[in-house]
Short mmCIF file of C-alpha atoms in Angstrom, two decimals:
data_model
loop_
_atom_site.label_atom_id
_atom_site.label_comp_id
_atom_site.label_asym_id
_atom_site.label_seq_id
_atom_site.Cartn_x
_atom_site.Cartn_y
_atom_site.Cartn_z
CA UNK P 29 10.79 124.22 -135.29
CA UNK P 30 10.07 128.04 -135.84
CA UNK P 31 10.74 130.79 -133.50
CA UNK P 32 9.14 134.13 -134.23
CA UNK P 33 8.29 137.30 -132.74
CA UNK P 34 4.95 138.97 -134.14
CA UNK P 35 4.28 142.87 -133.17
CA UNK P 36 6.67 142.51 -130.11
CA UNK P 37 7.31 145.98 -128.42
CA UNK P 38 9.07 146.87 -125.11
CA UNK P 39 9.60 149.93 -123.16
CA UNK P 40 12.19 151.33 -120.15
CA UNK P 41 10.10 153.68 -118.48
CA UNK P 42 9.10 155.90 -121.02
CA UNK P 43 11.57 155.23 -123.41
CA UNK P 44 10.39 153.03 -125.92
CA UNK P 45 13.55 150.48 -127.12
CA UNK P 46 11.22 148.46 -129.48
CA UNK P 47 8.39 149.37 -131.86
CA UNK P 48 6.24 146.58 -133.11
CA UNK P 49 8.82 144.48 -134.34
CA UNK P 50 7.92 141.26 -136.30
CA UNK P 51 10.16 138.77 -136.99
CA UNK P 52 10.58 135.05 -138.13
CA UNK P 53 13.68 132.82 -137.75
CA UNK P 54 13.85 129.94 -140.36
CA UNK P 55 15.19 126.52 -139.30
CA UNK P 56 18.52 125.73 -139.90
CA UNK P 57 19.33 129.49 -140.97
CA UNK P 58 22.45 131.84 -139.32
CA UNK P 59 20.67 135.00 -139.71
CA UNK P 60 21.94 138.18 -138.28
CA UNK P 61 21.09 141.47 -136.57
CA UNK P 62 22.69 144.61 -137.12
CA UNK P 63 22.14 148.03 -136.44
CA UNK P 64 23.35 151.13 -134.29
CA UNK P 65 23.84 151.08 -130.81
CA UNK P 66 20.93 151.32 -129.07
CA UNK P 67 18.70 150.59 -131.32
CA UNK P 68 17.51 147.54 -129.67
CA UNK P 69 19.56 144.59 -130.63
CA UNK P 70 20.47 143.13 -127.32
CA UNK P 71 16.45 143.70 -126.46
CA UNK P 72 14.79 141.83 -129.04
CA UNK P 73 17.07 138.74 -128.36
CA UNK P 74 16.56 138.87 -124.50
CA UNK P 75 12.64 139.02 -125.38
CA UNK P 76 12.82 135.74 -128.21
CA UNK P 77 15.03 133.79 -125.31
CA UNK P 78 12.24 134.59 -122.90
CA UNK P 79 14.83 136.28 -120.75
CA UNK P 80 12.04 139.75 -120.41
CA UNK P 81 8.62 139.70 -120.96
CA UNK P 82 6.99 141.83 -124.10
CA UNK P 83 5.48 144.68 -123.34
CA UNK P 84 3.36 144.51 -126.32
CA UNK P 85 3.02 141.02 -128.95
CA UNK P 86 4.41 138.06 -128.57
CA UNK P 87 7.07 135.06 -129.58
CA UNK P 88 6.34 131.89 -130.12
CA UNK P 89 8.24 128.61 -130.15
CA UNK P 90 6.65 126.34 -133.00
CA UNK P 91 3.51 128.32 -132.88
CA UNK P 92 3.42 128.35 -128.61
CA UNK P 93 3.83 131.39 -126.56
CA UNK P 94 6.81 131.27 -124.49
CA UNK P 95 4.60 132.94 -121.93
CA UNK P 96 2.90 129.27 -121.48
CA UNK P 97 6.08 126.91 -121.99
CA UNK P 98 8.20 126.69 -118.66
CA UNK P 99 11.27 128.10 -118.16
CA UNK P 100 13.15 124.86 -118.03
CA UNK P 101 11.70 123.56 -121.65
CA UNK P 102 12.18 126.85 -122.90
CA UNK P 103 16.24 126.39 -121.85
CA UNK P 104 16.23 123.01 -123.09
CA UNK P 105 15.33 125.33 -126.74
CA UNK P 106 16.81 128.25 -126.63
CA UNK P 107 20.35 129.34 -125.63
CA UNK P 108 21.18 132.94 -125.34
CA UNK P 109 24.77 134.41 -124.77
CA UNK P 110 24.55 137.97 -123.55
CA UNK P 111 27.31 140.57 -123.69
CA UNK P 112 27.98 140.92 -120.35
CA UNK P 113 28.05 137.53 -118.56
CA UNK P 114 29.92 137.89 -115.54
CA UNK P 115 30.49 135.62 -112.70
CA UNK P 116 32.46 136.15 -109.56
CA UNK P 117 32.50 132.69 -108.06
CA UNK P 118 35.29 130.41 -107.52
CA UNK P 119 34.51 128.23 -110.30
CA UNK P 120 37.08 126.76 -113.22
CA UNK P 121 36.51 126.80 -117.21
CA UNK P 122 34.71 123.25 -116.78
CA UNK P 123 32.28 124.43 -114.04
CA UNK P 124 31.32 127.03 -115.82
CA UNK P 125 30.15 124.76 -119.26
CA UNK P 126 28.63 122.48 -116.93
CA UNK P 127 25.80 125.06 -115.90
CA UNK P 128 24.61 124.70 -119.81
CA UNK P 129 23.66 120.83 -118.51
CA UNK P 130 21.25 122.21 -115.94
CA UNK P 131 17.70 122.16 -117.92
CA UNK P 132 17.93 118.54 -118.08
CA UNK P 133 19.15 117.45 -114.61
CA UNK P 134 16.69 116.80 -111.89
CA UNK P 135 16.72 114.38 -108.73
CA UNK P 136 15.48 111.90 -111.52
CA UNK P 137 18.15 112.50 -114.23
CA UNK P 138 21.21 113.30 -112.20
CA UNK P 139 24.67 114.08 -113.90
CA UNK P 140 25.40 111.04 -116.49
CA UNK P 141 27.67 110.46 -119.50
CA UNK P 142 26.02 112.03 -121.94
CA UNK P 143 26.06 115.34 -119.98
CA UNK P 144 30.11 114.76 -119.77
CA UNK P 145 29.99 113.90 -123.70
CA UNK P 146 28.23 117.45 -124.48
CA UNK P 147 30.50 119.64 -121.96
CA UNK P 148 33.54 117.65 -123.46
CA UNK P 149 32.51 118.37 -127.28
CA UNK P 150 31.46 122.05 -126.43
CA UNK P 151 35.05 123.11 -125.05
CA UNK P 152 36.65 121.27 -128.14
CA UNK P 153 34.76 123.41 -130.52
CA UNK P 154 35.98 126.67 -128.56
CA UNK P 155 39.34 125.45 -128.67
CA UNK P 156 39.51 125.61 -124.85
CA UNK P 157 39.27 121.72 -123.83
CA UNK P 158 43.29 122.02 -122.68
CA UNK P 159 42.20 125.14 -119.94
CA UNK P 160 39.11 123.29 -118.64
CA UNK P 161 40.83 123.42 -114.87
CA UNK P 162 42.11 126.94 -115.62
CA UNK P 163 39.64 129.37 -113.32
CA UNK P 164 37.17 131.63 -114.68
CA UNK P 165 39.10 135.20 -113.54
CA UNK P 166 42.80 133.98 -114.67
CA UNK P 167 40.74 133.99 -118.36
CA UNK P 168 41.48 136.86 -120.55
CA UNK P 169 37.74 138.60 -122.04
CA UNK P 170 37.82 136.60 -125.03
CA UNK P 171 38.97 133.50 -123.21
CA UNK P 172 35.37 134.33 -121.16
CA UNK P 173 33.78 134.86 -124.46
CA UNK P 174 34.33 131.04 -126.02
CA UNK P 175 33.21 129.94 -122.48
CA UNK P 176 29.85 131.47 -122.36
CA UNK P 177 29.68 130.32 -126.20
CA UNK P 178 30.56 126.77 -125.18
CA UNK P 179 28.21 126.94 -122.04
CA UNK P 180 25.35 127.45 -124.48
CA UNK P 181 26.60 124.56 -126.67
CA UNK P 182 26.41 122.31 -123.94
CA UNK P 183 22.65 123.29 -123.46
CA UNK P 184 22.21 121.40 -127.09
CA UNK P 185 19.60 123.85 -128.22
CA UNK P 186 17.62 124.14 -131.03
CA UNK P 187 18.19 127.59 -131.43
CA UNK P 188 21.23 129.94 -130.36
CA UNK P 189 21.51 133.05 -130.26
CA UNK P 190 24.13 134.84 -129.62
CA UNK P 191 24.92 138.93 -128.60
CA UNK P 192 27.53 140.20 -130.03
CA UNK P 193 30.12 137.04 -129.66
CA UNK P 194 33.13 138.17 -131.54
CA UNK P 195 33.09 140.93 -129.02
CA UNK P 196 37.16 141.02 -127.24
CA UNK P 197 38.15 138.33 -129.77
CA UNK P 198 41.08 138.46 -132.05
CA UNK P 199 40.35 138.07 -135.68
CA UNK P 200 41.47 134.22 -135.57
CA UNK P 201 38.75 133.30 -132.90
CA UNK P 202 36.02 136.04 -134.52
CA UNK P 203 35.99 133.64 -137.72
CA UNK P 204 36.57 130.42 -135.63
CA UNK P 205 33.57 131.33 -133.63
CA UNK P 206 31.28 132.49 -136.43
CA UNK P 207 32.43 130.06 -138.80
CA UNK P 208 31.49 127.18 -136.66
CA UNK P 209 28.58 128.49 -135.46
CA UNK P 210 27.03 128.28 -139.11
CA UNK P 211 28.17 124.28 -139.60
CA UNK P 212 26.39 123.37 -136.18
CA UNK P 213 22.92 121.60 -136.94
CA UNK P 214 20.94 124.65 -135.15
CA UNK P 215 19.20 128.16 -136.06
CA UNK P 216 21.62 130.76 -135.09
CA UNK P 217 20.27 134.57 -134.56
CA UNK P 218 23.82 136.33 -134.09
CA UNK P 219 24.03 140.56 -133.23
CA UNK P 220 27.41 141.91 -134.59
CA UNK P 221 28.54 145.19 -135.15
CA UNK P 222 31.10 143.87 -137.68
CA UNK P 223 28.98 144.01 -140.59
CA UNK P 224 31.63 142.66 -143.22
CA UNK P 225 31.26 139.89 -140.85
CA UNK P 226 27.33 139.52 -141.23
CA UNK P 227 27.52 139.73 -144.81
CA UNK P 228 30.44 136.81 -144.79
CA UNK P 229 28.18 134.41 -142.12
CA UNK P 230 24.83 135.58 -142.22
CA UNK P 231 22.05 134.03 -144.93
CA UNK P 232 19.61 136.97 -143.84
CA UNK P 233 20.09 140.15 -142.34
CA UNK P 234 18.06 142.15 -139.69
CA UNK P 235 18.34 145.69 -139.78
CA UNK P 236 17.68 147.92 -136.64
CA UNK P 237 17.37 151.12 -136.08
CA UNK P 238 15.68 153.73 -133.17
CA UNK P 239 13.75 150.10 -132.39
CA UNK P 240 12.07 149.37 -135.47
CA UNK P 241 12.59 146.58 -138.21
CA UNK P 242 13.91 148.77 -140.91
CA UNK P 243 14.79 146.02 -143.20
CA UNK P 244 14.96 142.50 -143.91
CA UNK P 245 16.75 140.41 -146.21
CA UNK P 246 19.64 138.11 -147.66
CA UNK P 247 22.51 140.88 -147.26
CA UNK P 248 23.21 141.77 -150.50
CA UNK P 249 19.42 143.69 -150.43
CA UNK P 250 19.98 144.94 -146.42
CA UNK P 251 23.68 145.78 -146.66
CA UNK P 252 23.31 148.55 -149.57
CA UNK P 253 25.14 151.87 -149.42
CA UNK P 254 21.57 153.60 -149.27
CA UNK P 255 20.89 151.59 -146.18
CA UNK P 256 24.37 151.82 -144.15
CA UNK P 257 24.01 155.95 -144.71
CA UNK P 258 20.26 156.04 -143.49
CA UNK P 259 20.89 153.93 -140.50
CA UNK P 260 24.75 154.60 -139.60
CA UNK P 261 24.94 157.75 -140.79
CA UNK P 262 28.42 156.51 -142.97
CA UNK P 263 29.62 156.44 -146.67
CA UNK P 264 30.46 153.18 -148.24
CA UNK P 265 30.97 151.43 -151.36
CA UNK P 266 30.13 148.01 -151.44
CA UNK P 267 31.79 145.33 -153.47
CA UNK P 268 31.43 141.63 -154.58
CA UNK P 269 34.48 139.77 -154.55
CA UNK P 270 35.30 138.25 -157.78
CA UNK P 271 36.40 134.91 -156.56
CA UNK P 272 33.61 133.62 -154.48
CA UNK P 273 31.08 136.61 -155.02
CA UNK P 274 30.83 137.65 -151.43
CA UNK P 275 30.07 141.13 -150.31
CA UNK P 276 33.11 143.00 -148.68
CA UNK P 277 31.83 146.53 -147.09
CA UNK P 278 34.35 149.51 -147.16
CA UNK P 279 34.05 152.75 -145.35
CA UNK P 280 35.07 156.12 -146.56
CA UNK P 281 36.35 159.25 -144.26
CA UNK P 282 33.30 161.57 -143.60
CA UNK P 283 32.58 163.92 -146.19
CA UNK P 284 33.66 167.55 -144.48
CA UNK P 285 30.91 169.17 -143.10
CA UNK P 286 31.50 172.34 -145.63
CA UNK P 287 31.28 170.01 -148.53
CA UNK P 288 27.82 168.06 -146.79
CA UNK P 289 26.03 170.90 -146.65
CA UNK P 290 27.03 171.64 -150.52
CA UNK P 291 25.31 168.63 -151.23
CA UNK P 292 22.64 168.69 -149.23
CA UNK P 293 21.79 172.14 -150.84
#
């Protein structure tokens, strides 16, 4: 099963967040999506969950537009954690993973024990089965965060995706979460601003910037120092760690703005 966005564009009021963007998620891969803020990260994931219409294109699911699947088959796909997920109702850590069961229940498939069996395994692989009675606003943010990530889980979708997850996590929980994200049997798209972290987790890379698809690629041919200076603005070196050959991404102080100029002219 495919999901892909062809020529997708959308707009808030006259500001235009995404330009013809065209994109194609492979099954089975973790592929990522980096780029500045604002250049429309958060946007193109709401539009390929179905979350916001396109204002130009389309995505499809296995070659059909979401704009003719329903909204609960569509769920029963796709999972999308967003950023900022808030709740204010009285509800515990369990209550809240439960609501990723709600695509499949109707008044003829009321709450069984398979639904149990997926809220069950989805707090395990957060590490938060032992506060499943604790309530949502005792939870610290990245408590929160492994609960919206294990609310999605429970949804059993083919394809998560996921904005910005390691967001208020500790380093221990940032690899947990990404780590086990790539040995689940779905296609992941995952934002991150960490991008030592898409290189480590990521098989392909999405590069954003001012809401175009600037580049596209495994990230040893996205993540290049050219690339990181056009679209971040930063100096880096990039290096390839001799034991296992990964990429590991370090940043250098800004050049003073005496000396840019120098070599600029």
């Amino acid at each position: 099963m495919t999901l892909r966005a062809d020529n997708v564009s959308w707009s808030a009021g006259a500001k235009r967040v995404l330009r013809d963007v065209s994109l194609s998620v492979r099954p089975g891969e973790t592929m990522g999506v980096i780029g500045p803020n604002g250049s429309g990260k958060s946007t193109l994931l709401r539009l390929l969950a179905g979350i916001r219409p396109c204002a130009d294109g389309c995505v499809r699911l296995h070659g059909t537009p979401l704009t003719q699947m329903r909204r609960r088959d569509i769920a029963q796909r796709i999972a999308l954690v967003e950023q900022q997920a808030e709740t204010t109702d009285h509800i515990t850590v369990r209550d809240a993973v439960e609501l990723g069961r709600t695509p499949y229940l109707n008044a003829l498939s009321p709450w069984s024990q398979d639904d149990e069996a997926a809220v069950a395994d989805a707090l395990d692989r957060v590490d938060m089965a032992e506060m499943a009675h604790r309530y949502w606003h005792t939870l610290s943010g990245g408590e929160r965060q492994r609960v919206h990530v294990a609310r999605a889980l429970a949804q059993a979708p083919d394809f998560l995706l996921l904005d910005e997850p390691t967001n208020h996590l500790d380093i221990r929980h940032q690899i947990g979460i990404l780590s086990f994200v790539r040995q689940l049997p779905v296609t992941a798209l995952i934002a991150l601003h960490d991008l030592n972290l898409a290189a480590m987790y990521c098989d392909r890379i999405a590069l954003l910037q001012d809401g175009a698809l600037i580049a596209e690629g495994p990230p040893e041919a996205v993540l290049t120092e050219s690339s990181l200076r056009d679209a971040f603005g930063v100096q880096a070196s990039i290096r390839r760690d001799p034991s296992d050959g990964a990429l590991a991404i370090r940043f250098k102080d800004p050049l003073p703005q005496s000396q840019e100029s120098k070599e600029v002219a």
